[in-house]
Coordinates of C-alpha atoms in Angstrom, one line a residue:
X823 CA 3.6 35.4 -16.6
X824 CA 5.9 37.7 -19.0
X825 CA 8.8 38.1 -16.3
X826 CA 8.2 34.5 -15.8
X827 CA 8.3 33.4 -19.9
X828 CA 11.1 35.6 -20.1
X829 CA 13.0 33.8 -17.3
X830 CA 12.5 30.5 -19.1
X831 CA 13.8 32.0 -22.5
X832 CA 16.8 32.8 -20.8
X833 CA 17.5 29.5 -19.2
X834 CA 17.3 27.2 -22.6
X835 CA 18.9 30.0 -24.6
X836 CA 23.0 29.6 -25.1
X837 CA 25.9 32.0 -24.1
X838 CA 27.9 32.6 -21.2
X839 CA 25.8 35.8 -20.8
X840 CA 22.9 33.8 -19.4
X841 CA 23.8 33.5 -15.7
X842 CA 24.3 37.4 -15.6
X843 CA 21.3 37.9 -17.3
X844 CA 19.1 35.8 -14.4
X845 CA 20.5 37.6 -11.5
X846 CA 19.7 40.7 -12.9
X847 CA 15.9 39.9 -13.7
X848 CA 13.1 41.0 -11.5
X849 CA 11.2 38.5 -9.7
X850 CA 8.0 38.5 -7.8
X851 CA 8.2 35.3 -6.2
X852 CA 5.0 33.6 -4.6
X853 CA 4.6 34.8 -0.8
X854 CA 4.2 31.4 0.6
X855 CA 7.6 30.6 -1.3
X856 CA 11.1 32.6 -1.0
X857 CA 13.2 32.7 -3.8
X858 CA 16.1 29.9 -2.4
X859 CA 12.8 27.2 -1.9
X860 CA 11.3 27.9 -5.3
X861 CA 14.3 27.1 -7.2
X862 CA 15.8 23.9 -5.1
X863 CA 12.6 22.5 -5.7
X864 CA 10.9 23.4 -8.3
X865 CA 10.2 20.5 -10.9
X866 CA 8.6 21.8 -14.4
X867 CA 6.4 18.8 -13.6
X868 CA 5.3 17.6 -10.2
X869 CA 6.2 13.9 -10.9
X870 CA 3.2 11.2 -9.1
X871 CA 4.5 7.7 -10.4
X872 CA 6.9 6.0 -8.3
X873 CA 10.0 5.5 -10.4
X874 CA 9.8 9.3 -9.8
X875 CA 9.7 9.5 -5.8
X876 CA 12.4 9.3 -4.1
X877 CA 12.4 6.4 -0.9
X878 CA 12.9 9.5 1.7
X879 CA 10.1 11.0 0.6
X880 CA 7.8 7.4 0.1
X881 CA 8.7 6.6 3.8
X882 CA 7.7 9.5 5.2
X883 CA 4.3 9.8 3.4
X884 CA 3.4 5.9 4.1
X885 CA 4.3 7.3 7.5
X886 CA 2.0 10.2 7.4
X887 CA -1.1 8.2 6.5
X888 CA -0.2 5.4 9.0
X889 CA 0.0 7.6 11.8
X890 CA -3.4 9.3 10.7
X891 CA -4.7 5.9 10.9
X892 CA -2.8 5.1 14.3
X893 CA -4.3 8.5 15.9
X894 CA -8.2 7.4 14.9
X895 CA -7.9 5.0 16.8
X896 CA -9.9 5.6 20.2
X897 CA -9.6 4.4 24.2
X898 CA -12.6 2.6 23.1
X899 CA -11.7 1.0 20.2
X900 CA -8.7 -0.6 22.4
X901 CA -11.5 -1.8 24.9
X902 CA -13.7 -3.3 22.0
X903 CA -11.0 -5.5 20.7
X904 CA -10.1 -6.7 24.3
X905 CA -13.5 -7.5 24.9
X906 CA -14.0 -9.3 21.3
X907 CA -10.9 -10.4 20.6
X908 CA -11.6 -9.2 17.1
X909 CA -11.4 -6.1 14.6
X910 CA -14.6 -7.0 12.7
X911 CA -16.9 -3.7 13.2
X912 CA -14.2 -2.2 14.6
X913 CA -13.6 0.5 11.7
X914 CA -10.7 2.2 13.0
X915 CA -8.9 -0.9 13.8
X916 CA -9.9 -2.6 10.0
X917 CA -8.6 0.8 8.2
X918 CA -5.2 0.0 10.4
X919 CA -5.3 -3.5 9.3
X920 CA -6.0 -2.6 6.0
X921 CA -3.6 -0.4 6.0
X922 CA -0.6 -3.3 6.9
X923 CA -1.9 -5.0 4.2
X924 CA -2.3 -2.8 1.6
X925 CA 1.5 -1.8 1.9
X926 CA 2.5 -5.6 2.0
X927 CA 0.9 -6.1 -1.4
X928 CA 2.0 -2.9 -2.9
X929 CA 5.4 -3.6 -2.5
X930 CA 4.8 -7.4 -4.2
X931 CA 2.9 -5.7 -6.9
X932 CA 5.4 -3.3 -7.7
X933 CA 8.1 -5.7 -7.8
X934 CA 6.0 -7.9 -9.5
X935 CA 5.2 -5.6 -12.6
X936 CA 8.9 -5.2 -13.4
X937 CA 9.3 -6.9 -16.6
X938 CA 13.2 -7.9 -16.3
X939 CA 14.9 -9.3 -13.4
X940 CA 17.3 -6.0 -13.2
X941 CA 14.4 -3.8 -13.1
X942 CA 12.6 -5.8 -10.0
X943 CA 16.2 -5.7 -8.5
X944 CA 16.2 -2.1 -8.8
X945 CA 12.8 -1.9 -7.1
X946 CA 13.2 -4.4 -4.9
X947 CA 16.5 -2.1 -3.3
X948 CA 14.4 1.3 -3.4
X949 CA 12.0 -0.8 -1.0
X950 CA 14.6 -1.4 1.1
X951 CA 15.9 2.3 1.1
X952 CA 12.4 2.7 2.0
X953 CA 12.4 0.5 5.0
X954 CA 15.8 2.3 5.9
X955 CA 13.9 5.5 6.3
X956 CA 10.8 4.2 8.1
X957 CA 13.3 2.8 10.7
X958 CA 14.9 6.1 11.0
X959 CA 11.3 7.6 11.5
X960 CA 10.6 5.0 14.1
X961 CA 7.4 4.0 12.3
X962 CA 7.9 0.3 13.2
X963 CA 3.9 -0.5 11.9
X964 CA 4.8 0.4 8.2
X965 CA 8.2 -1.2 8.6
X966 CA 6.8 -4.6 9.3
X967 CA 4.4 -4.3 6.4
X968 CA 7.2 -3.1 3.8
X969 CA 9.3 -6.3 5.3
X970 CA 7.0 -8.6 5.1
X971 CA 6.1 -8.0 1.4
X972 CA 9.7 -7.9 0.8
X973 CA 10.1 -11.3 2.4
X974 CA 7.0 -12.8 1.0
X975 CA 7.1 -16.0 -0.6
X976 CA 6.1 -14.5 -4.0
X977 CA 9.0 -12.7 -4.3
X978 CA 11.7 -14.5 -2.4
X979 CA 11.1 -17.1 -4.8
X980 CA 12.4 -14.8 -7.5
X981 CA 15.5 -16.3 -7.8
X982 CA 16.8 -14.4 -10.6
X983 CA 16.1 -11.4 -9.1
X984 CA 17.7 -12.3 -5.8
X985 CA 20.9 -13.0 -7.6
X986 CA 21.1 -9.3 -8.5
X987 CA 20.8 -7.9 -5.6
X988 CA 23.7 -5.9 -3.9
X989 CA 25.0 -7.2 -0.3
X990 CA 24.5 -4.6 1.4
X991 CA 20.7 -4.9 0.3
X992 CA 20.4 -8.6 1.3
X993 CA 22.4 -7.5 4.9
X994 CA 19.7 -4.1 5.1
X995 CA 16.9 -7.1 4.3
X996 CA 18.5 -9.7 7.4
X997 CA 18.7 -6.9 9.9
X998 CA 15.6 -5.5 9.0
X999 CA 14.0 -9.1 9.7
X1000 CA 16.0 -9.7 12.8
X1001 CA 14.4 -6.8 14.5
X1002 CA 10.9 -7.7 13.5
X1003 CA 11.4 -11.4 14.5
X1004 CA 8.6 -13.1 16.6
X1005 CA 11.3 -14.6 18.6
X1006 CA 10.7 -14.8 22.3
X1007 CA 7.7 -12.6 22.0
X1008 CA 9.4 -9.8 19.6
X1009 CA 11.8 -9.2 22.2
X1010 CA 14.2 -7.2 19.6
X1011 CA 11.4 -4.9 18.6
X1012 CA 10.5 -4.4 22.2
X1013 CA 13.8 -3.7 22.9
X1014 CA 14.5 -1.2 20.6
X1015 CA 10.9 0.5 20.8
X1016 CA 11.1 1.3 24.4
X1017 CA 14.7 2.9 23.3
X1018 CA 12.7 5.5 21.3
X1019 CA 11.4 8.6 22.4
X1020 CA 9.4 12.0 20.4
X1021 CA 7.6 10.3 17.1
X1022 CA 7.0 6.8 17.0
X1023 CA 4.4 4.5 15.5
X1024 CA 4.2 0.9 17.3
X1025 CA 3.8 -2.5 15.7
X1026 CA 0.1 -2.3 16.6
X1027 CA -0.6 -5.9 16.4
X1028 CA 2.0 -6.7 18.7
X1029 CA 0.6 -4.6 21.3
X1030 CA -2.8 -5.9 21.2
X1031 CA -2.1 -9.5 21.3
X1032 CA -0.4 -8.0 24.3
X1033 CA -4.0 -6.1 25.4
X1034 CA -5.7 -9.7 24.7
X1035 CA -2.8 -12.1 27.1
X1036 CA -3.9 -9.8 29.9
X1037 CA -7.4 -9.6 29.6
X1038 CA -7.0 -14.0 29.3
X1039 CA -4.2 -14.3 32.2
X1040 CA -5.9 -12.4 34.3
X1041 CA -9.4 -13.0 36.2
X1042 CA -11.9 -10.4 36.3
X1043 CA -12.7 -11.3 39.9
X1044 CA -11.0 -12.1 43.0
X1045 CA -12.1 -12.8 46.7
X1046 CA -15.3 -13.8 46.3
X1047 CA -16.4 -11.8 43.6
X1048 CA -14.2 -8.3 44.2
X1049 CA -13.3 -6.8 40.9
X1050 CA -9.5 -7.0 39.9
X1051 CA -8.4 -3.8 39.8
X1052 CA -5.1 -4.9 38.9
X1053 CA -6.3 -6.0 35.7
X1054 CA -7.6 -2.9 35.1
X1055 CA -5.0 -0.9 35.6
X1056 CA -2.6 -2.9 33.6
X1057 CA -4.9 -2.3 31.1
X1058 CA -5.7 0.8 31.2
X1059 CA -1.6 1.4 31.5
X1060 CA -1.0 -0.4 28.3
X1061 CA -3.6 1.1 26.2
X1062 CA -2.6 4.6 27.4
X1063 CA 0.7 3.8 26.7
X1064 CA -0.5 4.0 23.0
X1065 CA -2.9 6.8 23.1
X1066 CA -0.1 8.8 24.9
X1067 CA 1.9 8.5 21.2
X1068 CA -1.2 10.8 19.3
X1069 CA 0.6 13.8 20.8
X1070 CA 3.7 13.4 18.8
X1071 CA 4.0 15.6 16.3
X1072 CA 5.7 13.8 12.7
X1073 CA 8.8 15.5 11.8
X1074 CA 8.3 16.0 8.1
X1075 CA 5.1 17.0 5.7
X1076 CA 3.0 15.7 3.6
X1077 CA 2.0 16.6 0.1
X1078 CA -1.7 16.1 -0.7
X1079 CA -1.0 14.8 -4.3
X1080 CA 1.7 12.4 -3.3
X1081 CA -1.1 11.3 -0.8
X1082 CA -4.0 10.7 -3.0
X1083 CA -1.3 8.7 -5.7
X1084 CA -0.7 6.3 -2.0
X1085 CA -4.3 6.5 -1.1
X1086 CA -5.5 5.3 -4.4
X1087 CA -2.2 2.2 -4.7
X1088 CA -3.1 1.2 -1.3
X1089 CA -6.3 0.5 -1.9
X1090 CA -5.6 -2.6 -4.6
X1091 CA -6.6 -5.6 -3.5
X1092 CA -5.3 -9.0 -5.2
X1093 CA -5.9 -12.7 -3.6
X1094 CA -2.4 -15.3 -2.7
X1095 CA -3.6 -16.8 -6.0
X1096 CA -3.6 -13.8 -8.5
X1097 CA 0.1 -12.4 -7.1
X1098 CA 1.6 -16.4 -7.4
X1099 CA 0.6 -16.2 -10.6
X1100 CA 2.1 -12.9 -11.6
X1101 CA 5.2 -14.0 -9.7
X1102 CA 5.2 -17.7 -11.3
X1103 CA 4.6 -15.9 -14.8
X1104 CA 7.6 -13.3 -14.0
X1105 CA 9.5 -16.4 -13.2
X1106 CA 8.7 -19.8 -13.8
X1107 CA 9.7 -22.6 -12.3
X1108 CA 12.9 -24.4 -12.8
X1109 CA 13.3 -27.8 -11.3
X1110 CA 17.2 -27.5 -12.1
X1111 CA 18.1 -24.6 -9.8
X1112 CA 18.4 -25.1 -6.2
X1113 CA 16.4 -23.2 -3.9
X1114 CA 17.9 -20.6 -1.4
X1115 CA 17.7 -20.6 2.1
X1116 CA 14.2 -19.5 2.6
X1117 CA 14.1 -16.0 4.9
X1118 CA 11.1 -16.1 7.1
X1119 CA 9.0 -13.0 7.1
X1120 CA 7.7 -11.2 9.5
X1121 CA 3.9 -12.0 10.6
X1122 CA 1.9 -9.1 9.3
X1123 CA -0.9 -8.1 10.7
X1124 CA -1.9 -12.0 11.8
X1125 CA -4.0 -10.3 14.0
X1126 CA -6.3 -9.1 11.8
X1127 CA -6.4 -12.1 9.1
X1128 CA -9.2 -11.7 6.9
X1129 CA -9.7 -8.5 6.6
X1130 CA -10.3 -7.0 3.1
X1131 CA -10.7 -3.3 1.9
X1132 CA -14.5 -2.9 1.9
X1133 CA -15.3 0.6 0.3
X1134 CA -18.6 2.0 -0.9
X1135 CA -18.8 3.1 -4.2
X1136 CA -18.9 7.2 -2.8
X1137 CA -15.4 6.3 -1.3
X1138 CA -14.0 4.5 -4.5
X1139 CA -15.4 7.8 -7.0
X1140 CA -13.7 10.1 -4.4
X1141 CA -10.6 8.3 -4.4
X1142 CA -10.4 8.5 -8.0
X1143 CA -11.2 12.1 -8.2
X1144 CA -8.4 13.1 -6.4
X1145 CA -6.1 11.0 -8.2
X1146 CA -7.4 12.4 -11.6
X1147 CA -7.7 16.4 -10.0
X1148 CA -4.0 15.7 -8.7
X1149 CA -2.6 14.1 -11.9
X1150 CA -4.4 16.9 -14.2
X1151 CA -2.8 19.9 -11.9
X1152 CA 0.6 18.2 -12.3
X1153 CA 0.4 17.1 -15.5
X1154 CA -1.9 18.8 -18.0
X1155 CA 0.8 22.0 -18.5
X1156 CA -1.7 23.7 -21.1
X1157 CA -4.7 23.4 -18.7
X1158 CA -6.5 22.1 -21.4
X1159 CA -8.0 18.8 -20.2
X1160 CA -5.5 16.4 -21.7
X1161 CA -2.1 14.8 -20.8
X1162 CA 0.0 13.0 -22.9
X1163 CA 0.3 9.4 -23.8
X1164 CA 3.5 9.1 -22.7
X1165 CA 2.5 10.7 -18.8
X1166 CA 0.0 8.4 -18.8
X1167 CA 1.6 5.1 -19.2
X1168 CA 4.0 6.3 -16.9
X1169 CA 1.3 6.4 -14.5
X1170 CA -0.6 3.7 -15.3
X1171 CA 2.5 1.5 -14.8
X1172 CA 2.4 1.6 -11.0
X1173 CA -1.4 0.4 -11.2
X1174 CA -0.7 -3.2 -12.5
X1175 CA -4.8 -4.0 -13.6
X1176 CA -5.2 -6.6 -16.5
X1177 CA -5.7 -3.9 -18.8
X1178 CA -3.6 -1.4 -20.0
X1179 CA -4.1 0.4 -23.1
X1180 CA -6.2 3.5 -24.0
X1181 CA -7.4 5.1 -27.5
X1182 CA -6.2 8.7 -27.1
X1183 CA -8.8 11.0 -28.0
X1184 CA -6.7 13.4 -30.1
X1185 CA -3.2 12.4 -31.6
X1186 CA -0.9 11.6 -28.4
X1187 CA -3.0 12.6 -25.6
X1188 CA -5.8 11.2 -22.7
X1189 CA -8.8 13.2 -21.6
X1190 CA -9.8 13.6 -18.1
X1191 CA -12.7 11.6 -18.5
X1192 CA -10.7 9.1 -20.4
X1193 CA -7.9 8.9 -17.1
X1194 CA -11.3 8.4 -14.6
X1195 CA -13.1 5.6 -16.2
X1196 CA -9.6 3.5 -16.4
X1197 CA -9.4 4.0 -13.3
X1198 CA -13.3 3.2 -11.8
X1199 CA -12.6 0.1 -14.1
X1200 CA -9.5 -1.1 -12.5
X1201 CA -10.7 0.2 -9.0
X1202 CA -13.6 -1.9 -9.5
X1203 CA -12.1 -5.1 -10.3
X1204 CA -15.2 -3.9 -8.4
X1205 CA -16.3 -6.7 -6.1
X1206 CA -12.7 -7.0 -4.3
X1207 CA -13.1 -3.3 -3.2
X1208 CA -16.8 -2.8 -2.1
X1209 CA -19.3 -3.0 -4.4
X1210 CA -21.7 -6.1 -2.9
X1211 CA -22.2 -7.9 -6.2
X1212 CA -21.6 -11.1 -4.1
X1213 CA -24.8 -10.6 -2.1
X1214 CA -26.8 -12.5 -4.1
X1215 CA -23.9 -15.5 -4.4
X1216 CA -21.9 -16.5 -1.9
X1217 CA -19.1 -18.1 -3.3
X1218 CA -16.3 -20.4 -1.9
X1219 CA -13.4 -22.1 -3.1
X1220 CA -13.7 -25.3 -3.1
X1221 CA -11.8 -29.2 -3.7
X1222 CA -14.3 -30.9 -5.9
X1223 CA -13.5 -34.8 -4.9
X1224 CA -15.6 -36.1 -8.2
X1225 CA -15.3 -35.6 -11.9
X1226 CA -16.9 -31.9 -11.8
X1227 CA -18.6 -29.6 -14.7
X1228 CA -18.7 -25.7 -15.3
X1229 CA -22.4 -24.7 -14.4
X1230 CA -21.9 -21.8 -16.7
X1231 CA -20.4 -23.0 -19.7
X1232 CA -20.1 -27.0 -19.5
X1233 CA -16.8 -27.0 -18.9
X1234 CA -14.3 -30.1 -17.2
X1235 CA -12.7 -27.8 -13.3
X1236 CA -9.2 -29.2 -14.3
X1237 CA -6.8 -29.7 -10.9
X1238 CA -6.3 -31.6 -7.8
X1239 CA -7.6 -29.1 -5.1
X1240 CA -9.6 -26.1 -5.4
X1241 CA -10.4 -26.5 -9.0
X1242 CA -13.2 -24.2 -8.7
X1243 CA -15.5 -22.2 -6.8
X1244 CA -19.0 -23.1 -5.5
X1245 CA -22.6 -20.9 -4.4
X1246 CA -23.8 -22.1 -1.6
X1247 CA -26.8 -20.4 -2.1
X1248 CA -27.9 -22.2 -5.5
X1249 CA -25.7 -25.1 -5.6
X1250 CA -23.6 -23.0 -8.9
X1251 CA -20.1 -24.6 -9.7
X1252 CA -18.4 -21.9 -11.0
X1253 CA -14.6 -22.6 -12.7
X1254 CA -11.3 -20.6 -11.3
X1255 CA -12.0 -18.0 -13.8
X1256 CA -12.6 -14.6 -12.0
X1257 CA -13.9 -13.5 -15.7
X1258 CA -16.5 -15.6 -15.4
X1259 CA -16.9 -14.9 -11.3
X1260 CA -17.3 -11.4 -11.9
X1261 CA -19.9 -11.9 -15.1
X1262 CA -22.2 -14.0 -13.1
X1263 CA -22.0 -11.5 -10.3
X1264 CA -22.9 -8.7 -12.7

């Protein structure tokens, strides 16, 4: 700790002596570190927010958790879904789905909490740096998901911020869809993807729709009742085709913190409604401007439609624990159970919940405790991520076709279609207002 205070003495203090000086100090450097790695990258702090990670190193830990997600995935799981046609109860094929998802959204949300049009620009082109890398890593799945949330229609309707981009990020973003395109059966992607070799992670919807024609084409019998063995060996070809990927080894590693910071992001789950209306509010409509040529985005995950992040409360605390534990180790410098204000709205900024602010406990700083109940609280925007408050409602949103009143608190469902939501297990007309969703359910 001295040779080490005395080192950093030395490098704020002035003089031309000071280079001299550093050379000629003793170090003990950690053993699992050698002296040319500790000082290319050591940071005084181990940055965990996004504007601090560089697109490199974002691609290839998106990459890391979606081939750990990729490699759960069982022979038998690939049987299940070609004999039900379907993820539900399928949990290793869900968390993949989820997965796809939960990157789409990330990148809309993170665009999406930019207040100024140059500042979702600015994100907006790190995503695509982003997708640069993952296409580089082969990792076609995550790809797909970063294109597609790229291309949704949230944020291609951002026309201000479209008008700032570079060309060369519009020309990455039209390539980028040209080799995801559906047409004639993803027949770039196919292309390309049998053109790679060592580490790759597929499009994994793709193949299973693939796993799902075959097991329709073909009939499970012929002559009288003889089993088709060329069905099943197709089949079996296919699906070991993608098992035979799990013995690739990634070319890069992955930093647990950096993980947990994804983990946690991932896991935020908004509806098509609530991300319009962040988008409309970014940017509101004007009638005057003409619209651009629409890009179509990719399909993403259709596969697995309907398929929402259902986590027990055990997963949710854990999450959060490791978020905290890896913020405090990174952050909290005097080991003292505090961060500053400052860290932490830095932090909270790549968690866009409806809530923001926090009352420091001492002048200028957050406590641990403090850090973990804003985050249960916006994890729990709790219904949408596990907790079954909606098992004693079961609510749907619904077109009333008649004037229509607010069980709850009188009030006129304004609208055309949907104008509110409606219990079908006791009849409750409940208005658009998740507020008032989330209180009944409580």
């Amino acid at each position: 700790e001295q040779t080490m205070g005395d080192l950093w003495t030395l490098v704020r203090s002035d003089g031309e002596e000071t280079h001299s000086q550093i050379v000629d100090t003793p170090f003990l450097w950690p053993r699992k570190l050698t002296g040319t790695t500790f000082l290319t990258n050591f940071k005084w702090k181990v940055s965990l927010i996004f504007d601090h990670m560089e697109p490199d190193e974002m691609a290839e830990h998106l990459s890391y958790l979606e081939f750990k997600n990729f490699c759960n995935i069982s022979f038998l799981d690939y049987r299940s879904y070609v004999v039900r046609g379907s993820v539900r109860d399928n949990p290793a094929l869900e968390r993949s789905v989820m997965m796809c998802n939960g990157v789409s959204q990330w990148v809309q949300l993170m665009i999406l909490s930019r207040h100024t049009a140059q500042q979702r620009a600015q994100v907006f082109t790190k995503f695509i740096q982003v997708a640069q890398r993952l296409r580089a890593l082969q990792n076609f799945n995550t790809l797909m998901a970063v294109t597609g949330g790229l291309c949704h229609s949230s944020i291609s309707r951002l026309k201000d911020t479209s008008n700032l981009l570079p060309p060369d990020v519009t020309k990455a973003l039209s390539e980028m869809t040209e080799l995801l395109s559906s047409r004639s059966n993803y027949s770039n992607y196919r292309r390309v993807y049998s053109e790679c070799s060592g580490f790759k992670v597929p499009i994994l919807g793709v193949h299973l729709k693939d796993l799902i024609s075959l097991n329709e084409a073909l009939p499970d019998y012929v002559d009288e009742e003889k089993i088709n063995l060329s069905k099943l060996q197709h089949l079996y070809s296919n699906i070991n085709e993608l098992l035979a990927t799990h013995s690739c080894s990634p070319p890069f590693e992955a930093n647990k913190d950096l993980l947990h910071l994804l983990t946690l992001s991932l896991d935020l789950y908004y509806t098509e409604d609530e991300i319009y209306e962040l988008s409309y509010t970014k940017e509101p409509k004007n009638h005057k401007t003409q619209p651009a040529a629409p890009v179509k985005a990719p399909g993403v995950a259709e596969w697995g439609s309907g398929v929402t992040p259902r986590l027990d409360p055990d997963t949710i605390s854990r999450h959060v624990k490791q978020m905290v534990d890896s913020i405090m180790k990174n952050y909290d410098l005097n080991q003292d159970g505090f961060i500053s204000l400052d860290d932490f709205d830095k932090i909270a900024a790549n968690f866009p919940f409806s809530y923001c602010t926090q009352k420091a406990d001492r002048e200028g700083q957050i406590s641990r405790e403090e850090i973990t109940s804003y985050f249960m609280r916006g994890m729990s925007i709790c219904a949408k991520l596990g907790y079954n408050f909606n098992d004693a409602h079961n609510f749907q949103e619904t077109t009333y076709k008649r004037l229509t009143f607010c069980d709850m608190c009188g009030g006129f469902l304004w609208g055309v279609i949907k104008q509110g939501y409606h219990c079908k297990g006791n009849n409750m007309a409940v208005p658009q207002c998740h507020t008032n969703i989330l209180f009944i359910l409580t």
